[in-house]
Short mmCIF file of N, CA and C in Angstrom, two decimals:
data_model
loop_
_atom_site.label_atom_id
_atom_site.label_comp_id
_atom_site.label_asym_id
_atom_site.label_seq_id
_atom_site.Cartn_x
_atom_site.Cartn_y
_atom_site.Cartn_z
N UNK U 134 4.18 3.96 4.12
CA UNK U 134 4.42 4.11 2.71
C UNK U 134 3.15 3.83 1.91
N UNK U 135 2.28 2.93 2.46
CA UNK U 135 1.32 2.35 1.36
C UNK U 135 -0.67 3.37 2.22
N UNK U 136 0.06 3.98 2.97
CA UNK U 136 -0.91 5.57 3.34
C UNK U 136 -1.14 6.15 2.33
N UNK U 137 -0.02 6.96 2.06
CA UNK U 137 -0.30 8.33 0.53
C UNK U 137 -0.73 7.41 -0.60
N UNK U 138 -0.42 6.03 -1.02
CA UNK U 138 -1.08 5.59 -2.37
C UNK U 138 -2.62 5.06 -1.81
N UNK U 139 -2.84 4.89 -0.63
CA UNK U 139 -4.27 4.32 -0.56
C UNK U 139 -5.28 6.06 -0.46
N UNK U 140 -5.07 6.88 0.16
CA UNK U 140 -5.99 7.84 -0.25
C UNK U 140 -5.55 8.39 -1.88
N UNK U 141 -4.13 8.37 -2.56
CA UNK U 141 -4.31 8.13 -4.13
C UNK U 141 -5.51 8.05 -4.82
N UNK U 142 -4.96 6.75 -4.49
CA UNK U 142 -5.90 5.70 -4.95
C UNK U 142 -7.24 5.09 -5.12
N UNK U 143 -7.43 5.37 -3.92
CA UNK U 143 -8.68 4.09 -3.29
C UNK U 143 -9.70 5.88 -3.40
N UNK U 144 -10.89 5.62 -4.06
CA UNK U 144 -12.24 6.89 -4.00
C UNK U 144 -12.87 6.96 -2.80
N UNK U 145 -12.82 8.38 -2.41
CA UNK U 145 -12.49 8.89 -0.91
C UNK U 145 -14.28 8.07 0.00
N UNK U 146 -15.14 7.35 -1.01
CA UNK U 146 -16.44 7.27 -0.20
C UNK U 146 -16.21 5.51 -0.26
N UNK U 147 -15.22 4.69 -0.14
CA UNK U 147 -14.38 3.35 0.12
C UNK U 147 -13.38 3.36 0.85
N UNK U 148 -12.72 4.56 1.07
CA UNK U 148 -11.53 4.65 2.30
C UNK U 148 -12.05 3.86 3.41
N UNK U 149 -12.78 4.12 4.38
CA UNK U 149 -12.83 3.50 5.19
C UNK U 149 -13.00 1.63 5.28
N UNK U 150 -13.97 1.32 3.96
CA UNK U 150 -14.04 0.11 4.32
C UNK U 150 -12.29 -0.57 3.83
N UNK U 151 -11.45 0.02 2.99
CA UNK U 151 -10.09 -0.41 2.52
C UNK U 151 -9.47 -0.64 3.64
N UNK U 152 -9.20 0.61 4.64
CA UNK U 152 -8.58 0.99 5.25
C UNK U 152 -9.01 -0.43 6.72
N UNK U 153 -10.14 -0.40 6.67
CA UNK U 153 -10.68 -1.27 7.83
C UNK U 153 -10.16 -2.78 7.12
N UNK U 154 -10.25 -3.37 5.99
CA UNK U 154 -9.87 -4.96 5.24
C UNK U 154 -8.55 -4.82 5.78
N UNK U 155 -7.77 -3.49 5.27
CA UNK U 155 -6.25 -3.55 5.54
C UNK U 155 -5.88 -3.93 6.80
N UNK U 156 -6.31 -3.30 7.71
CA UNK U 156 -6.10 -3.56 8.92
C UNK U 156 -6.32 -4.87 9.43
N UNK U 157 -7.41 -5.59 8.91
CA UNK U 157 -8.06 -6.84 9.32
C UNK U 157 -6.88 -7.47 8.95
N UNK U 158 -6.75 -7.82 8.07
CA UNK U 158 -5.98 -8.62 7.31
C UNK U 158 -4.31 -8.55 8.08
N UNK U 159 -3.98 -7.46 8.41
CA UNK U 159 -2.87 -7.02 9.40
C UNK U 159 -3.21 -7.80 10.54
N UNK U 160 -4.08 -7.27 11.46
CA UNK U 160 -4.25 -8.01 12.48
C UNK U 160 -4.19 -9.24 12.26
N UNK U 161 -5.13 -10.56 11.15
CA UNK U 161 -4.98 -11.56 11.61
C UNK U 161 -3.42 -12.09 11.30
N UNK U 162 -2.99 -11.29 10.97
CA UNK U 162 -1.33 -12.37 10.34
C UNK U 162 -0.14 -11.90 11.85
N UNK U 163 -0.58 -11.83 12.91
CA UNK U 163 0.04 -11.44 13.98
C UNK U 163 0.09 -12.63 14.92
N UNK U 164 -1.25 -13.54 15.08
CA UNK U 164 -1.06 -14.70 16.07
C UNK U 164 -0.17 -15.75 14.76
N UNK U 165 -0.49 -15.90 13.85
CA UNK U 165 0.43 -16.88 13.05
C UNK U 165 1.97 -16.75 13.17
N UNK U 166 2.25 -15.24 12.77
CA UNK U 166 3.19 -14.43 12.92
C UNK U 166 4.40 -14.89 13.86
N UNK U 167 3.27 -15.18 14.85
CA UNK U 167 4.23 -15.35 16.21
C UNK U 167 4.82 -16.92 16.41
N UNK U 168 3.84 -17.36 15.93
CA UNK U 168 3.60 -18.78 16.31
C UNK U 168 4.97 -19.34 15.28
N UNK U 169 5.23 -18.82 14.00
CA UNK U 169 5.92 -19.38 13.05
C UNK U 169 7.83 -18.92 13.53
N UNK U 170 7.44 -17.63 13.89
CA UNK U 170 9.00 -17.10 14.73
C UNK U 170 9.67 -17.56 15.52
N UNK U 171 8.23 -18.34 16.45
CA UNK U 171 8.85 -18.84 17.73
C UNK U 171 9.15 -20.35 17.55
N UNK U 172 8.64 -20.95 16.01
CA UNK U 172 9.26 -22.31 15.71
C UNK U 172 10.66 -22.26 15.06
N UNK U 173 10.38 -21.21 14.00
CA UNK U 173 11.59 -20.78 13.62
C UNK U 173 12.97 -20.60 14.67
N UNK U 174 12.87 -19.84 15.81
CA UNK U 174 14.05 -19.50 16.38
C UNK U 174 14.26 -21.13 17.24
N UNK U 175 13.07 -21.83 17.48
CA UNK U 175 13.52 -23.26 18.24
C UNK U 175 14.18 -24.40 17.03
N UNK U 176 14.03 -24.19 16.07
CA UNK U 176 14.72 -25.23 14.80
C UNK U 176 16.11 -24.63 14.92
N UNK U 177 16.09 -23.46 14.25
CA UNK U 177 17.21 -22.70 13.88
C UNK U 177 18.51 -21.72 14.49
N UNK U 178 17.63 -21.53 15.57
CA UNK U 178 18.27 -20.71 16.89
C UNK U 178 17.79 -19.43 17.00
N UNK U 179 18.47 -18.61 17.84
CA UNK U 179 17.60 -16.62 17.93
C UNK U 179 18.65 -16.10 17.33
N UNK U 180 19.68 -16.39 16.58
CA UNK U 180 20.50 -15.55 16.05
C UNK U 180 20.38 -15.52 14.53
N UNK U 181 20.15 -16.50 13.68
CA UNK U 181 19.95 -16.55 12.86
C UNK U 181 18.38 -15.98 11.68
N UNK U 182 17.56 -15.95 12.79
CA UNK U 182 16.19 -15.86 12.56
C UNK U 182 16.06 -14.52 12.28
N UNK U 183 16.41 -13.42 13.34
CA UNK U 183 16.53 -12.14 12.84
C UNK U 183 16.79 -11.54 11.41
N UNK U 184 18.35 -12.36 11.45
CA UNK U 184 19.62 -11.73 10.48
C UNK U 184 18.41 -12.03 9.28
N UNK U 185 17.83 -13.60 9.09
CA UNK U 185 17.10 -13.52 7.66
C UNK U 185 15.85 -12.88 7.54
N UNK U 186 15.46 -12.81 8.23
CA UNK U 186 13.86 -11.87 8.43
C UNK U 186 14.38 -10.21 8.21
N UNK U 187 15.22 -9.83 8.72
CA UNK U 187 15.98 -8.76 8.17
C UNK U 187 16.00 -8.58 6.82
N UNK U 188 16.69 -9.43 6.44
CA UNK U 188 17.23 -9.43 5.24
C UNK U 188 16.02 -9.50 4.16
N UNK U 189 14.81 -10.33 4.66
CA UNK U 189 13.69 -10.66 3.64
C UNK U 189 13.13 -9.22 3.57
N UNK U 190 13.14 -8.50 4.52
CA UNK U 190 12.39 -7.59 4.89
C UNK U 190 13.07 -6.29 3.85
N UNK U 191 14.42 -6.68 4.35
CA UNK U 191 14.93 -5.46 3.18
C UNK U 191 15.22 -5.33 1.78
N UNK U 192 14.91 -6.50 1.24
CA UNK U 192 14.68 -6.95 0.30
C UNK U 192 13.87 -6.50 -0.30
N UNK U 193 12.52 -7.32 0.66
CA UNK U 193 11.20 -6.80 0.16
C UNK U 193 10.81 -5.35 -0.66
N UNK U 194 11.31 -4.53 0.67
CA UNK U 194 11.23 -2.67 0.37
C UNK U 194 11.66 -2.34 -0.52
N UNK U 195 13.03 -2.74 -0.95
CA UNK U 195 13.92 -2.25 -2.16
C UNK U 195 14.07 -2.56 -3.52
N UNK U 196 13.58 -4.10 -3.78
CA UNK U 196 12.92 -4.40 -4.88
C UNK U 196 11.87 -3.91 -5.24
N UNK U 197 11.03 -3.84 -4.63
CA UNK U 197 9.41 -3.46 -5.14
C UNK U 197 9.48 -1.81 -5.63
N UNK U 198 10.65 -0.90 -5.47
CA UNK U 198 10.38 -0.03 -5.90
C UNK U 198 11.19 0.15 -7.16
N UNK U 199 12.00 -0.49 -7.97
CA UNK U 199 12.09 -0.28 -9.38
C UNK U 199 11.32 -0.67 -9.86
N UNK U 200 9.65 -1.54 -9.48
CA UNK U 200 8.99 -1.80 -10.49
C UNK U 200 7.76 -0.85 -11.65
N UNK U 201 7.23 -1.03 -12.54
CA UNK U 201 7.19 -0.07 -12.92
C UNK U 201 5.84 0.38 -12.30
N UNK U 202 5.03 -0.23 -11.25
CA UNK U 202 4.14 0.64 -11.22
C UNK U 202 4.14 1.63 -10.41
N UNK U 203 4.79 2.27 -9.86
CA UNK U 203 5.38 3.04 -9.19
C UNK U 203 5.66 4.14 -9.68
N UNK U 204 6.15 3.92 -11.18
CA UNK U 204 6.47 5.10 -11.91
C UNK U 204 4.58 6.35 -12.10
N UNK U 205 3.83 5.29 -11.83
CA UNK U 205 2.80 5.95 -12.31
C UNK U 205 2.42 6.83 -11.38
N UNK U 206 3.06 6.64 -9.93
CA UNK U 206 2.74 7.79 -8.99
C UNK U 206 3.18 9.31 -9.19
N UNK U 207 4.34 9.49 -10.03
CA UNK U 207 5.25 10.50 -10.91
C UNK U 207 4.17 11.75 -11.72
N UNK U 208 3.14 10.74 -12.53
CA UNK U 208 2.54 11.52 -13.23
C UNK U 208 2.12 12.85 -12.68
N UNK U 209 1.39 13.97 -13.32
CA UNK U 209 1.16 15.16 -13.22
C UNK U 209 -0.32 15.05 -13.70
N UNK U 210 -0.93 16.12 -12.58
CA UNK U 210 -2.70 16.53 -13.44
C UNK U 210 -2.28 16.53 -14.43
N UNK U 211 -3.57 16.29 -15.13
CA UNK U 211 -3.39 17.24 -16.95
C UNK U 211 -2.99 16.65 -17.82
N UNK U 212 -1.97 16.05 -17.33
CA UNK U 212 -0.87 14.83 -18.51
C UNK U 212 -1.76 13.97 -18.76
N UNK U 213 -1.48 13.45 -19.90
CA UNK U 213 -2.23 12.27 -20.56
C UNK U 213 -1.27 10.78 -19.85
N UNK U 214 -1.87 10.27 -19.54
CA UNK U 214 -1.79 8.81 -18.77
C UNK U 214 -2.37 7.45 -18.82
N UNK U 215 -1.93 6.69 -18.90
CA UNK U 215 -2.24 5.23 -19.02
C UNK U 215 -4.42 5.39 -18.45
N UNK U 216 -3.95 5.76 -16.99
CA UNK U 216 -4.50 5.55 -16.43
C UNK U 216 -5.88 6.76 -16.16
N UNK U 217 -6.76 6.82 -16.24
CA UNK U 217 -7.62 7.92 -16.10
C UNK U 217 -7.71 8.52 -14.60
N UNK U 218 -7.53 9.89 -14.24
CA UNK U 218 -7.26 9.91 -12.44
C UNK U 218 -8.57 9.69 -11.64
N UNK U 219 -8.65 9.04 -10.45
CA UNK U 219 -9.71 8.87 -10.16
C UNK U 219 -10.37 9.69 -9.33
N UNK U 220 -11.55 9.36 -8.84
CA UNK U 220 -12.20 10.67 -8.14
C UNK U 220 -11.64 11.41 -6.70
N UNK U 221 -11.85 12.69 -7.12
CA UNK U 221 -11.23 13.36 -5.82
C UNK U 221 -9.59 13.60 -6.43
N UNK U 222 -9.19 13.30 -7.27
CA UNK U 222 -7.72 13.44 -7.64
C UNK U 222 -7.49 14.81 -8.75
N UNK U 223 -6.76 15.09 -8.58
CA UNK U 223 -6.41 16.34 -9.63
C UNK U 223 -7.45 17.21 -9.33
N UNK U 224 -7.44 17.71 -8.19
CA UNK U 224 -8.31 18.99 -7.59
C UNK U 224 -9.56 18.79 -7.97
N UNK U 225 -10.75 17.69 -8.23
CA UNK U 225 -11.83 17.77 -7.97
C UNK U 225 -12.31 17.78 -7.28
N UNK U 226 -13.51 18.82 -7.59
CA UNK U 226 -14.01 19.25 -6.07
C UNK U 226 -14.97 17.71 -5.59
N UNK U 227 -15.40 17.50 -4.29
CA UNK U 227 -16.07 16.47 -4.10
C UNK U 227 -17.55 17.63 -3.47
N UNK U 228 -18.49 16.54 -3.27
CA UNK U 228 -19.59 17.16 -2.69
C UNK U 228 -20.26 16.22 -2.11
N UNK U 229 -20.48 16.39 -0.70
CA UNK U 229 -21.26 15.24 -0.22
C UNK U 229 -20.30 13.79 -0.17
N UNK U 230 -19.12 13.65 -0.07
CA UNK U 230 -18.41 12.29 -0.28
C UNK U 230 -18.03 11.73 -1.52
N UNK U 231 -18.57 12.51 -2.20
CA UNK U 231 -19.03 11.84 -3.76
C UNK U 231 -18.20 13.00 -4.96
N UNK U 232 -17.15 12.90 -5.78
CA UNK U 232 -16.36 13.59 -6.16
C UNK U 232 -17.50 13.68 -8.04
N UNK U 233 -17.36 15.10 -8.10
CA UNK U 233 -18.23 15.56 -9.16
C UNK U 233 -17.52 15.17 -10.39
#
């Protein structure tokens, strides 16, 4: 989901280093990750741990999309917008990495 807003978004000659933080930042929350699950299910048990991690999880997804910035993905070239579009967006041509 957060793919199509990062090339959006992010100006196509920074993709990579975004794309590489993102990932970092992914990776390190995986040994913690584990470490906190596997205290979790020994306090609490393995049945319970799921059901709420589930639940946080679906939470998470479904709130975050009435908020309003989201609406701004809606917009259209051309339209006048909060926001000015950034490079490479609304059919500019790029040249060399670098959007004219």
């Amino acid at each position: 989901m957060l793919g199509p807003v990062l090339f959006e978004r992010v100006p196509h000659r920074l993709l990579g280093r975004v794309n590489a933080l993102g990932d970092s930042v992914a990776g390190a929350g995986v040994p913690p990750g584990g470490l906190i699950a596997a205290a979790a299910v020994a306090s609490v048990g393995p049945v319970p741990v799921p059901l709420v991690a589930g639940a946080a999880r679906f939470l998470t997804a479904n709130l975050a999309g009435p908020r309003g910035e989201w609406s701004e993905m809606d917009r259209r070239c051309g339209s006048p917008a909060a926001v000015p579009p950034l490079e490479g967006m609304c059919g500019q041509k790029r040249s060399k990495g670098v959007a004219k």
